[in-house]
mmCIF file of C-alpha atoms in Angstrom:
data_model
loop_
_atom_site.group_PDB
_atom_site.id
_atom_site.type_symbol
_atom_site.label_atom_id
_atom_site.label_comp_id
_atom_site.label_asym_id
_atom_site.label_seq_id
_atom_site.Cartn_x
_atom_site.Cartn_y
_atom_site.Cartn_z
ATOM 1 C CA UNK A 1 -22.137 48.522 1.475
ATOM 2 C CA UNK A 2 -21.542 45.278 3.387
ATOM 3 C CA UNK A 3 -20.078 42.357 1.497
ATOM 4 C CA UNK A 4 -20.640 38.709 2.222
ATOM 5 C CA UNK A 5 -21.155 35.264 0.800
ATOM 6 C CA UNK A 6 -24.255 33.616 -0.562
ATOM 7 C CA UNK A 7 -24.571 29.868 -0.070
ATOM 8 C CA UNK A 8 -26.748 27.456 -2.046
ATOM 9 C CA UNK A 9 -26.988 23.744 -2.611
ATOM 10 C CA UNK A 10 -24.294 22.321 -4.861
ATOM 11 C CA UNK A 11 -25.772 20.979 -8.083
ATOM 12 C CA UNK A 12 -23.270 18.718 -9.866
ATOM 13 C CA UNK A 13 -22.945 18.843 -13.608
ATOM 14 C CA UNK A 14 -25.313 16.188 -14.873
ATOM 15 C CA UNK A 15 -23.398 15.871 -18.121
ATOM 16 C CA UNK A 16 -20.484 13.441 -17.678
ATOM 17 C CA UNK A 17 -17.087 14.365 -19.025
ATOM 18 C CA UNK A 18 -16.350 12.935 -22.431
ATOM 19 C CA UNK A 19 -13.127 12.055 -24.189
ATOM 20 C CA UNK A 20 -10.179 9.770 -23.597
ATOM 21 C CA UNK A 21 -9.248 10.798 -20.038
ATOM 22 C CA UNK A 22 -12.696 10.257 -18.546
ATOM 23 C CA UNK A 23 -13.104 6.897 -20.269
ATOM 24 C CA UNK A 24 -9.580 5.877 -19.307
ATOM 25 C CA UNK A 25 -10.255 6.374 -15.581
ATOM 26 C CA UNK A 26 -13.282 4.087 -15.795
ATOM 27 C CA UNK A 27 -11.366 1.588 -17.900
ATOM 28 C CA UNK A 28 -8.592 1.361 -15.278
ATOM 29 C CA UNK A 29 -11.152 0.655 -12.557
ATOM 30 C CA UNK A 30 -12.845 -2.014 -14.661
ATOM 31 C CA UNK A 31 -9.533 -3.677 -15.557
ATOM 32 C CA UNK A 32 -8.767 -4.042 -11.860
ATOM 33 C CA UNK A 33 -12.189 -5.538 -11.109
ATOM 34 C CA UNK A 34 -12.001 -7.967 -14.054
ATOM 35 C CA UNK A 35 -8.439 -9.043 -13.175
ATOM 36 C CA UNK A 36 -6.931 -7.639 -16.356
ATOM 37 C CA UNK A 37 -9.576 -8.886 -18.799
ATOM 38 C CA UNK A 38 -9.619 -6.169 -21.471
ATOM 39 C CA UNK A 39 -12.540 -7.640 -23.410
ATOM 40 C CA UNK A 40 -14.793 -7.852 -20.374
ATOM 41 C CA UNK A 41 -13.759 -4.370 -19.262
ATOM 42 C CA UNK A 42 -14.647 -2.887 -22.637
ATOM 43 C CA UNK A 43 -17.989 -4.704 -22.603
ATOM 44 C CA UNK A 44 -18.801 -3.180 -19.220
ATOM 45 C CA UNK A 45 -17.652 0.203 -20.474
ATOM 46 C CA UNK A 46 -20.012 -0.108 -23.422
ATOM 47 C CA UNK A 47 -22.896 -0.839 -21.061
ATOM 48 C CA UNK A 48 -22.005 2.214 -18.975
ATOM 49 C CA UNK A 49 -21.874 4.258 -22.170
ATOM 50 C CA UNK A 50 -25.394 3.160 -23.083
ATOM 51 C CA UNK A 51 -26.680 4.065 -19.643
ATOM 52 C CA UNK A 52 -24.840 7.310 -19.010
ATOM 53 C CA UNK A 53 -23.857 8.605 -22.446
ATOM 54 C CA UNK A 54 -20.092 8.605 -21.955
ATOM 55 C CA UNK A 55 -19.355 9.106 -25.648
ATOM 56 C CA UNK A 56 -20.820 11.234 -28.426
ATOM 57 C CA UNK A 57 -20.595 11.674 -32.186
ATOM 58 C CA UNK A 58 -17.262 13.441 -31.794
ATOM 59 C CA UNK A 59 -15.556 10.702 -29.773
ATOM 60 C CA UNK A 60 -16.876 7.150 -29.774
ATOM 61 C CA UNK A 61 -15.853 3.891 -28.154
ATOM 62 C CA UNK A 62 -13.968 2.901 -31.311
ATOM 63 C CA UNK A 63 -11.871 6.046 -30.990
ATOM 64 C CA UNK A 64 -11.131 5.172 -27.389
ATOM 65 C CA UNK A 65 -9.967 1.648 -28.274
ATOM 66 C CA UNK A 66 -7.737 3.033 -31.039
ATOM 67 C CA UNK A 67 -6.232 5.535 -28.588
ATOM 68 C CA UNK A 68 -5.587 2.779 -26.030
ATOM 69 C CA UNK A 69 -3.579 0.950 -28.688
ATOM 70 C CA UNK A 70 -1.761 4.064 -29.955
ATOM 71 C CA UNK A 71 -0.821 5.171 -26.444
ATOM 72 C CA UNK A 72 0.508 1.709 -25.607
ATOM 73 C CA UNK A 73 -2.006 0.688 -22.928
ATOM 74 C CA UNK A 74 -3.292 -2.410 -24.740
ATOM 75 C CA UNK A 75 -1.994 -4.610 -27.506
ATOM 76 C CA UNK A 76 -3.632 -7.194 -29.737
ATOM 77 C CA UNK A 77 -2.951 -10.907 -29.435
ATOM 78 C CA UNK A 78 -0.981 -12.002 -32.498
ATOM 79 C CA UNK A 79 -2.539 -15.460 -32.421
ATOM 80 C CA UNK A 80 -6.115 -14.395 -31.675
ATOM 81 C CA UNK A 81 -6.981 -11.281 -33.633
ATOM 82 C CA UNK A 82 -9.433 -9.017 -31.853
ATOM 83 C CA UNK A 83 -8.320 -10.178 -28.396
ATOM 84 C CA UNK A 84 -6.492 -7.522 -26.380
ATOM 85 C CA UNK A 85 -4.202 -7.571 -23.352
ATOM 86 C CA UNK A 86 -3.029 -4.775 -21.103
ATOM 87 C CA UNK A 87 0.645 -3.832 -21.380
ATOM 88 C CA UNK A 88 3.390 -3.146 -18.840
ATOM 89 C CA UNK A 89 2.521 0.535 -19.215
ATOM 90 C CA UNK A 90 -1.032 -0.201 -18.065
ATOM 91 C CA UNK A 91 0.235 -2.276 -15.138
ATOM 92 C CA UNK A 92 2.339 0.663 -13.968
ATOM 93 C CA UNK A 93 -0.568 3.056 -14.463
ATOM 94 C CA UNK A 94 -2.795 0.799 -12.370
ATOM 95 C CA UNK A 95 -0.302 0.984 -9.496
ATOM 96 C CA UNK A 96 -0.070 4.770 -9.764
ATOM 97 C CA UNK A 97 -3.842 5.144 -9.927
ATOM 98 C CA UNK A 98 -4.278 2.904 -6.892
ATOM 99 C CA UNK A 99 -1.723 4.925 -4.963
ATOM 100 C CA UNK A 100 -3.431 8.230 -5.741
ATOM 101 C CA UNK A 101 -6.884 6.813 -5.015
ATOM 102 C CA UNK A 102 -5.910 5.405 -1.628
ATOM 103 C CA UNK A 103 -3.127 7.657 -0.433
ATOM 104 C CA UNK A 104 -3.243 10.793 -2.540
ATOM 105 C CA UNK A 105 -0.457 12.187 -4.676
ATOM 106 C CA UNK A 106 3.021 11.912 -3.203
ATOM 107 C CA UNK A 107 5.765 14.469 -3.336
ATOM 108 C CA UNK A 108 9.084 13.166 -4.561
ATOM 109 C CA UNK A 109 11.726 12.409 -1.979
ATOM 110 C CA UNK A 110 15.428 12.626 -2.681
ATOM 111 C CA UNK A 111 16.385 9.417 -0.930
ATOM 112 C CA UNK A 112 13.163 7.747 0.100
ATOM 113 C CA UNK A 113 13.879 5.995 3.385
ATOM 114 C CA UNK A 114 12.027 5.715 6.661
ATOM 115 C CA UNK A 115 12.666 7.944 9.639
ATOM 116 C CA UNK A 116 13.643 6.609 13.029
ATOM 117 C CA UNK A 117 13.327 8.404 16.386
ATOM 118 C CA UNK A 118 17.130 8.685 16.705
ATOM 119 C CA UNK A 119 18.814 11.907 15.653
ATOM 120 C CA UNK A 120 22.457 12.794 15.088
ATOM 121 C CA UNK A 121 24.686 12.022 12.133
ATOM 122 C CA UNK A 122 21.828 10.932 9.966
ATOM 123 C CA UNK A 123 20.938 11.774 6.389
ATOM 124 C CA UNK A 124 17.701 13.789 6.508
ATOM 125 C CA UNK A 125 16.969 16.959 8.445
ATOM 126 C CA UNK A 126 14.388 16.923 11.207
ATOM 127 C CA UNK A 127 12.489 19.862 12.705
ATOM 128 C CA UNK A 128 14.558 19.866 15.925
ATOM 129 C CA UNK A 129 17.123 22.595 16.601
ATOM 130 C CA UNK A 130 20.022 22.475 19.091
ATOM 131 C CA UNK A 131 23.302 24.194 19.874
ATOM 132 C CA UNK A 132 26.353 23.660 17.683
ATOM 133 C CA UNK A 133 28.644 20.767 18.633
ATOM 134 C CA UNK A 134 32.061 19.776 17.396
ATOM 135 C CA UNK A 135 31.662 17.561 14.345
ATOM 136 C CA UNK A 136 28.495 19.188 13.015
ATOM 137 C CA UNK A 137 28.613 19.978 9.301
ATOM 138 C CA UNK A 138 28.253 23.477 7.892
ATOM 139 C CA UNK A 139 25.132 22.371 6.056
ATOM 140 C CA UNK A 140 23.399 21.754 9.388
ATOM 141 C CA UNK A 141 23.892 25.329 10.645
ATOM 142 C CA UNK A 142 20.664 27.334 10.463
ATOM 143 C CA UNK A 143 21.837 30.828 9.529
ATOM 144 C CA UNK A 144 18.598 32.713 10.238
ATOM 145 C CA UNK A 145 18.319 31.388 13.798
ATOM 146 C CA UNK A 146 22.061 31.784 14.407
ATOM 147 C CA UNK A 147 22.117 35.429 13.264
ATOM 148 C CA UNK A 148 19.070 36.184 15.400
ATOM 149 C CA UNK A 149 20.863 34.673 18.405
ATOM 150 C CA UNK A 150 23.932 36.804 17.697
ATOM 151 C CA UNK A 151 21.840 39.975 17.624
ATOM 152 C CA UNK A 152 20.082 39.083 20.873
ATOM 153 C CA UNK A 153 23.284 38.026 22.663
ATOM 154 C CA UNK A 154 25.670 40.774 21.512
ATOM 155 C CA UNK A 155 23.569 43.577 20.104
ATOM 156 C CA UNK A 156 24.428 45.527 16.943
ATOM 157 C CA UNK A 157 25.695 48.824 18.307
ATOM 158 C CA UNK A 158 29.384 47.845 18.177
ATOM 159 C CA UNK A 159 29.146 45.859 14.986
ATOM 160 C CA UNK A 160 27.915 42.404 14.219
ATOM 161 C CA UNK A 161 29.570 39.492 16.057
ATOM 162 C CA UNK A 162 28.804 35.787 15.661
ATOM 163 C CA UNK A 163 30.285 33.258 18.084
ATOM 164 C CA UNK A 164 30.117 29.504 18.419
ATOM 165 C CA UNK A 165 27.590 29.866 21.210
ATOM 166 C CA UNK A 166 25.185 31.627 18.853
ATOM 167 C CA UNK A 167 25.094 28.817 16.330
ATOM 168 C CA UNK A 168 22.073 26.578 16.047
ATOM 169 C CA UNK A 169 21.981 23.437 13.957
ATOM 170 C CA UNK A 170 19.171 21.262 12.735
ATOM 171 C CA UNK A 171 19.277 17.626 13.775
ATOM 172 C CA UNK A 172 19.585 14.933 11.162
ATOM 173 C CA UNK A 173 17.397 11.879 11.390
ATOM 174 C CA UNK A 174 18.673 8.386 10.900
ATOM 175 C CA UNK A 175 16.679 6.362 8.434
ATOM 176 C CA UNK A 176 16.192 2.632 8.240
ATOM 177 C CA UNK A 177 15.607 0.068 5.542
ATOM 178 C CA UNK A 178 12.681 -2.301 5.858
ATOM 179 C CA UNK A 179 11.676 -5.553 4.222
ATOM 180 C CA UNK A 180 7.945 -6.174 4.051
ATOM 181 C CA UNK A 181 5.970 -9.199 2.952
ATOM 182 C CA UNK A 182 2.353 -8.491 2.044
ATOM 183 C CA UNK A 183 0.071 -11.536 2.318
ATOM 184 C CA UNK A 184 -3.252 -11.479 0.465
ATOM 185 C CA UNK A 185 -6.014 -13.960 1.214
ATOM 186 C CA UNK A 186 -7.454 -15.374 -2.034
ATOM 187 C CA UNK A 187 -9.826 -17.877 -0.453
ATOM 188 C CA UNK A 188 -13.352 -18.134 -1.830
ATOM 189 C CA UNK A 189 -14.829 -16.048 0.984
ATOM 190 C CA UNK A 190 -13.159 -12.961 -0.508
ATOM 191 C CA UNK A 191 -16.009 -12.784 -3.028
ATOM 192 C CA UNK A 192 -18.832 -14.332 -0.997
ATOM 193 C CA UNK A 193 -21.784 -12.649 0.692
ATOM 194 C CA UNK A 194 -22.268 -10.121 -2.103
ATOM 195 C CA UNK A 195 -19.028 -8.258 -1.349
ATOM 196 C CA UNK A 196 -16.022 -7.881 -3.595
ATOM 197 C CA UNK A 197 -13.162 -7.942 -1.101
ATOM 198 C CA UNK A 198 -10.381 -8.957 -3.462
ATOM 199 C CA UNK A 199 -10.454 -5.770 -5.572
ATOM 200 C CA UNK A 200 -9.714 -3.454 -2.608
ATOM 201 C CA UNK A 201 -6.986 -5.871 -1.504
ATOM 202 C CA UNK A 202 -5.422 -5.735 -4.980
ATOM 203 C CA UNK A 203 -5.569 -1.951 -5.005
ATOM 204 C CA UNK A 204 -3.849 -1.788 -1.631
ATOM 205 C CA UNK A 205 -1.108 -4.115 -2.836
ATOM 206 C CA UNK A 206 -0.574 -2.124 -6.048
ATOM 207 C CA UNK A 207 -0.551 1.163 -4.175
ATOM 208 C CA UNK A 208 1.855 -0.155 -1.559
ATOM 209 C CA UNK A 209 4.199 -1.375 -4.299
ATOM 210 C CA UNK A 210 4.131 2.050 -5.934
ATOM 211 C CA UNK A 211 4.663 3.771 -2.578
ATOM 212 C CA UNK A 212 7.782 1.705 -1.948
ATOM 213 C CA UNK A 213 9.077 2.440 -5.438
ATOM 214 C CA UNK A 214 8.533 6.198 -5.200
ATOM 215 C CA UNK A 215 9.267 6.985 -1.571
ATOM 216 C CA UNK A 216 11.309 4.117 -0.185
ATOM 217 C CA UNK A 217 13.409 2.707 -3.044
ATOM 218 C CA UNK A 218 15.839 1.016 -0.653
ATOM 219 C CA UNK A 219 13.043 -1.026 0.916
ATOM 220 C CA UNK A 220 11.925 -4.407 -0.360
ATOM 221 C CA UNK A 221 8.347 -5.563 -0.819
ATOM 222 C CA UNK A 222 7.399 -9.156 -1.547
ATOM 223 C CA UNK A 223 3.799 -10.136 -2.262
ATOM 224 C CA UNK A 224 2.399 -13.584 -1.619
ATOM 225 C CA UNK A 225 -1.106 -14.992 -1.902
ATOM 226 C CA UNK A 226 -2.551 -17.808 0.147
ATOM 227 C CA UNK A 227 -5.488 -20.169 -0.290
ATOM 228 C CA UNK A 228 -5.048 -23.933 0.080
ATOM 229 C CA UNK A 229 -1.333 -23.234 -0.491
ATOM 230 C CA UNK A 230 0.794 -20.086 -0.638
ATOM 231 C CA UNK A 231 2.988 -18.767 -3.426
ATOM 232 C CA UNK A 232 4.834 -15.600 -4.329
ATOM 233 C CA UNK A 233 3.669 -13.355 -7.141
ATOM 234 C CA UNK A 234 5.354 -10.489 -8.949
ATOM 235 C CA UNK A 235 4.133 -6.941 -8.489
ATOM 236 C CA UNK A 236 3.345 -6.789 -12.209
ATOM 237 C CA UNK A 237 0.915 -9.693 -11.746
ATOM 238 C CA UNK A 238 -1.263 -7.941 -9.151
ATOM 239 C CA UNK A 239 -3.906 -6.652 -11.606
ATOM 240 C CA UNK A 240 -4.572 -10.229 -12.712
ATOM 241 C CA UNK A 241 -5.057 -11.651 -9.215
ATOM 242 C CA UNK A 242 -8.224 -13.721 -8.822
ATOM 243 C CA UNK A 243 -9.943 -15.530 -5.987
ATOM 244 C CA UNK A 244 -9.946 -19.310 -6.267
ATOM 245 C CA UNK A 245 -12.137 -22.083 -4.847
ATOM 246 C CA UNK A 246 -9.759 -22.214 -1.893
ATOM 247 C CA UNK A 247 -9.807 -22.620 1.848
ATOM 248 C CA UNK A 248 -7.558 -20.435 4.020
ATOM 249 C CA UNK A 249 -4.127 -21.902 4.755
ATOM 250 C CA UNK A 250 -2.738 -19.079 6.864
ATOM 251 C CA UNK A 251 0.114 -21.281 8.085
ATOM 252 C CA UNK A 252 1.424 -21.822 4.549
ATOM 253 C CA UNK A 253 1.313 -18.074 3.925
ATOM 254 C CA UNK A 254 3.195 -17.249 7.114
ATOM 255 C CA UNK A 255 5.795 -19.962 6.525
ATOM 256 C CA UNK A 256 6.524 -18.626 3.041
ATOM 257 C CA UNK A 257 6.663 -15.039 4.351
ATOM 258 C CA UNK A 258 9.174 -16.081 7.020
ATOM 259 C CA UNK A 259 11.308 -17.877 4.431
ATOM 260 C CA UNK A 260 11.416 -14.769 2.242
ATOM 261 C CA UNK A 261 12.334 -12.491 5.134
ATOM 262 C CA UNK A 262 15.136 -14.774 6.340
ATOM 263 C CA UNK A 263 16.931 -14.059 3.065
ATOM 264 C CA UNK A 264 16.727 -10.298 3.568
ATOM 265 C CA UNK A 265 19.640 -8.516 5.251
ATOM 266 C CA UNK A 266 17.700 -5.401 6.247
ATOM 267 C CA UNK A 267 17.454 -4.560 9.976
ATOM 268 C CA UNK A 268 13.660 -4.204 9.977
ATOM 269 C CA UNK A 269 11.324 -6.946 8.809
ATOM 270 C CA UNK A 270 7.556 -7.223 8.973
ATOM 271 C CA UNK A 271 4.541 -9.045 7.605
ATOM 272 C CA UNK A 272 1.213 -7.498 6.568
ATOM 273 C CA UNK A 273 -1.688 -9.901 6.207
ATOM 274 C CA UNK A 274 -4.971 -8.911 4.549
ATOM 275 C CA UNK A 275 -7.669 -11.483 5.205
ATOM 276 C CA UNK A 276 -11.393 -11.758 5.792
ATOM 277 C CA UNK A 277 -11.587 -14.998 7.706
ATOM 278 C CA UNK A 278 -10.214 -17.618 10.002
ATOM 279 C CA UNK A 279 -7.588 -20.220 9.055
ATOM 280 C CA UNK A 280 -9.371 -23.334 7.816
ATOM 281 C CA UNK A 281 -6.707 -25.459 6.146
ATOM 282 C CA UNK A 282 -3.350 -27.178 6.700
ATOM 283 C CA UNK A 283 -1.086 -29.069 4.311
ATOM 284 C CA UNK A 284 -0.227 -32.524 5.631
ATOM 285 C CA UNK A 285 2.059 -34.349 3.257
ATOM 286 C CA UNK A 286 0.295 -34.511 -0.082
ATOM 287 C CA UNK A 287 -3.173 -33.958 1.369
ATOM 288 C CA UNK A 288 -5.052 -31.117 3.036
ATOM 289 C CA UNK A 289 -6.682 -30.965 6.427
ATOM 290 C CA UNK A 290 -9.767 -28.732 6.056
ATOM 291 C CA UNK A 291 -12.498 -27.533 8.365
ATOM 292 C CA UNK A 292 -14.591 -24.474 7.530
ATOM 293 C CA UNK A 293 -16.984 -24.847 10.470
ATOM 294 C CA UNK A 294 -15.895 -22.608 13.324
ATOM 295 C CA UNK A 295 -12.375 -22.364 14.666
ATOM 296 C CA UNK A 296 -10.621 -25.703 14.390
ATOM 297 C CA UNK A 297 -8.227 -26.035 17.334
ATOM 298 C CA UNK A 298 -5.716 -28.071 15.320
ATOM 299 C CA UNK A 299 -5.481 -25.367 12.639
ATOM 300 C CA UNK A 300 -5.535 -22.514 15.141
ATOM 301 C CA UNK A 301 -2.743 -23.998 17.287
ATOM 302 C CA UNK A 302 -0.458 -24.409 14.274
ATOM 303 C CA UNK A 303 -1.180 -20.819 13.244
ATOM 304 C CA UNK A 304 -0.435 -19.498 16.743
ATOM 305 C CA UNK A 305 2.802 -21.495 16.866
ATOM 306 C CA UNK A 306 4.157 -19.821 13.757
ATOM 307 C CA UNK A 307 3.045 -16.409 15.061
ATOM 308 C CA UNK A 308 5.133 -17.073 18.168
ATOM 309 C CA UNK A 309 8.079 -18.180 16.013
ATOM 310 C CA UNK A 310 7.893 -14.871 14.123
ATOM 311 C CA UNK A 311 7.946 -12.963 17.397
ATOM 312 C CA UNK A 312 11.094 -14.811 18.532
ATOM 313 C CA UNK A 313 12.966 -13.565 15.448
ATOM 314 C CA UNK A 314 11.486 -10.071 15.887
ATOM 315 C CA UNK A 315 9.159 -10.110 12.870
ATOM 316 C CA UNK A 316 5.877 -8.366 13.746
ATOM 317 C CA UNK A 317 2.719 -9.382 11.938
ATOM 318 C CA UNK A 318 0.065 -6.752 11.271
ATOM 319 C CA UNK A 319 -3.327 -8.266 10.489
ATOM 320 C CA UNK A 320 -5.916 -6.332 8.509
ATOM 321 C CA UNK A 321 -9.236 -8.094 9.073
ATOM 322 C CA UNK A 322 -11.926 -7.119 6.570
ATOM 323 C CA UNK A 323 -14.733 -8.579 8.687
ATOM 324 C CA UNK A 324 -15.937 -7.893 12.216
ATOM 325 C CA UNK A 325 -17.441 -11.206 13.375
ATOM 326 C CA UNK A 326 -16.947 -11.520 17.152
ATOM 327 C CA UNK A 327 -15.522 -15.046 17.049
ATOM 328 C CA UNK A 328 -13.034 -13.994 14.349
ATOM 329 C CA UNK A 329 -11.983 -11.020 16.433
ATOM 330 C CA UNK A 330 -11.314 -13.396 19.317
ATOM 331 C CA UNK A 331 -8.938 -15.416 17.138
ATOM 332 C CA UNK A 332 -7.176 -12.305 15.800
ATOM 333 C CA UNK A 333 -6.705 -10.942 19.310
ATOM 334 C CA UNK A 334 -5.133 -14.211 20.424
ATOM 335 C CA UNK A 335 -2.954 -14.312 17.296
ATOM 336 C CA UNK A 336 -1.833 -10.706 17.826
ATOM 337 C CA UNK A 337 -1.051 -11.276 21.488
ATOM 338 C CA UNK A 338 1.126 -14.292 20.705
ATOM 339 C CA UNK A 339 3.047 -12.395 18.022
ATOM 340 C CA UNK A 340 3.039 -9.039 19.857
ATOM 341 C CA UNK A 341 2.019 -7.494 16.552
ATOM 342 C CA UNK A 342 -0.937 -5.336 15.560
ATOM 343 C CA UNK A 343 -4.451 -5.866 14.271
ATOM 344 C CA UNK A 344 -6.912 -3.622 12.494
ATOM 345 C CA UNK A 345 -10.561 -4.257 11.762
ATOM 346 C CA UNK A 346 -11.485 -2.374 8.669
ATOM 347 C CA UNK A 347 -14.294 -1.853 6.236
ATOM 348 C CA UNK A 348 -13.320 -2.131 2.608
ATOM 349 C CA UNK A 349 -13.220 1.631 2.115
ATOM 350 C CA UNK A 350 -10.714 2.333 4.858
ATOM 351 C CA UNK A 351 -8.370 -0.565 4.275
ATOM 352 C CA UNK A 352 -5.785 1.309 2.225
ATOM 353 C CA UNK A 353 -5.418 4.186 4.660
ATOM 354 C CA UNK A 354 -4.844 1.788 7.546
ATOM 355 C CA UNK A 355 -2.211 -0.168 5.660
ATOM 356 C CA UNK A 356 -0.297 2.944 4.656
ATOM 357 C CA UNK A 357 -0.450 4.527 8.074
ATOM 358 C CA UNK A 358 0.964 1.393 9.623
ATOM 359 C CA UNK A 359 3.559 1.008 6.874
ATOM 360 C CA UNK A 360 4.987 4.404 7.692
ATOM 361 C CA UNK A 361 4.799 3.997 11.460
ATOM 362 C CA UNK A 362 6.482 0.621 11.479
ATOM 363 C CA UNK A 363 9.561 2.172 9.902
ATOM 364 C CA UNK A 364 10.294 4.763 12.510
ATOM 365 C CA UNK A 365 12.422 2.414 14.596
ATOM 366 C CA UNK A 366 14.999 -0.291 14.273
ATOM 367 C CA UNK A 367 13.572 -3.482 15.690
#
């Protein structure tokens, strides 16, 4: 009797999962969207519960809130009873969740550094094999390949013989340290036009921070935000990041990024910039020069000048543009050409993958 497979349309389970874990996943998403506002997140979660029946008589929303407190994800304000805040444990969980959502689960690495194209006396094995040379360590010798070579070269009739010429070793790859500054645009346009662009940007930043911690612990990652001005923020503050009523002072962001990188002693340095618009603002003394209508040549020239300055000190700038307006692309192309960096035009969904792919690629060489 012939066997085979029968295919049919997949019908998902219409009953949502219930219990702490399912509610917790939604809660983490809502906390990111609400910039760490626990009360607002729980209110939204209650509305979702009414609509989709996320809880039942066995496990209610009150149980979930109690578990959040018991497990150390939220704590109650001592001054304002009934007002909750997320904890450091939640902040770390948000970074891990963002990393898994955008990049998938990572396998642990023993040292966590970036590969370079050079091979030799490095500290991580590559896939390349070569003949044994004086100075190679015993750990590099690949016994299976070497024994096979001995059998092919000398046969086994007169006994086994292994010579230096039979030995094969696996190349070691040199690895480099990298300092990265991630710039996030928090101008008002990041929430205009019915699109939430700041939440994906926050997730990318949190995921990138967790990636560096897990896989590249010798690297450094600084995060800055820029609107009318630019300032540095701590990784732990990323969940609370909000868009302000700001213009886009790209120059201030780049100047601060350059200042931070000058203090780093690592051989590789780079800037990532996530933005959805053109530069529209400059700081002049105690006042601001602003123009949101089109590309202002005064603002653009200052921005291009600092891009050229970054190129002269070998700091590439990778721009991740979340919009695709033709006149904005023209500016980004000019900016990228001056800096000799890279530019990506991305929808919100693909932003994280592009950032991570470039993060890994940019570390495979010493600049």
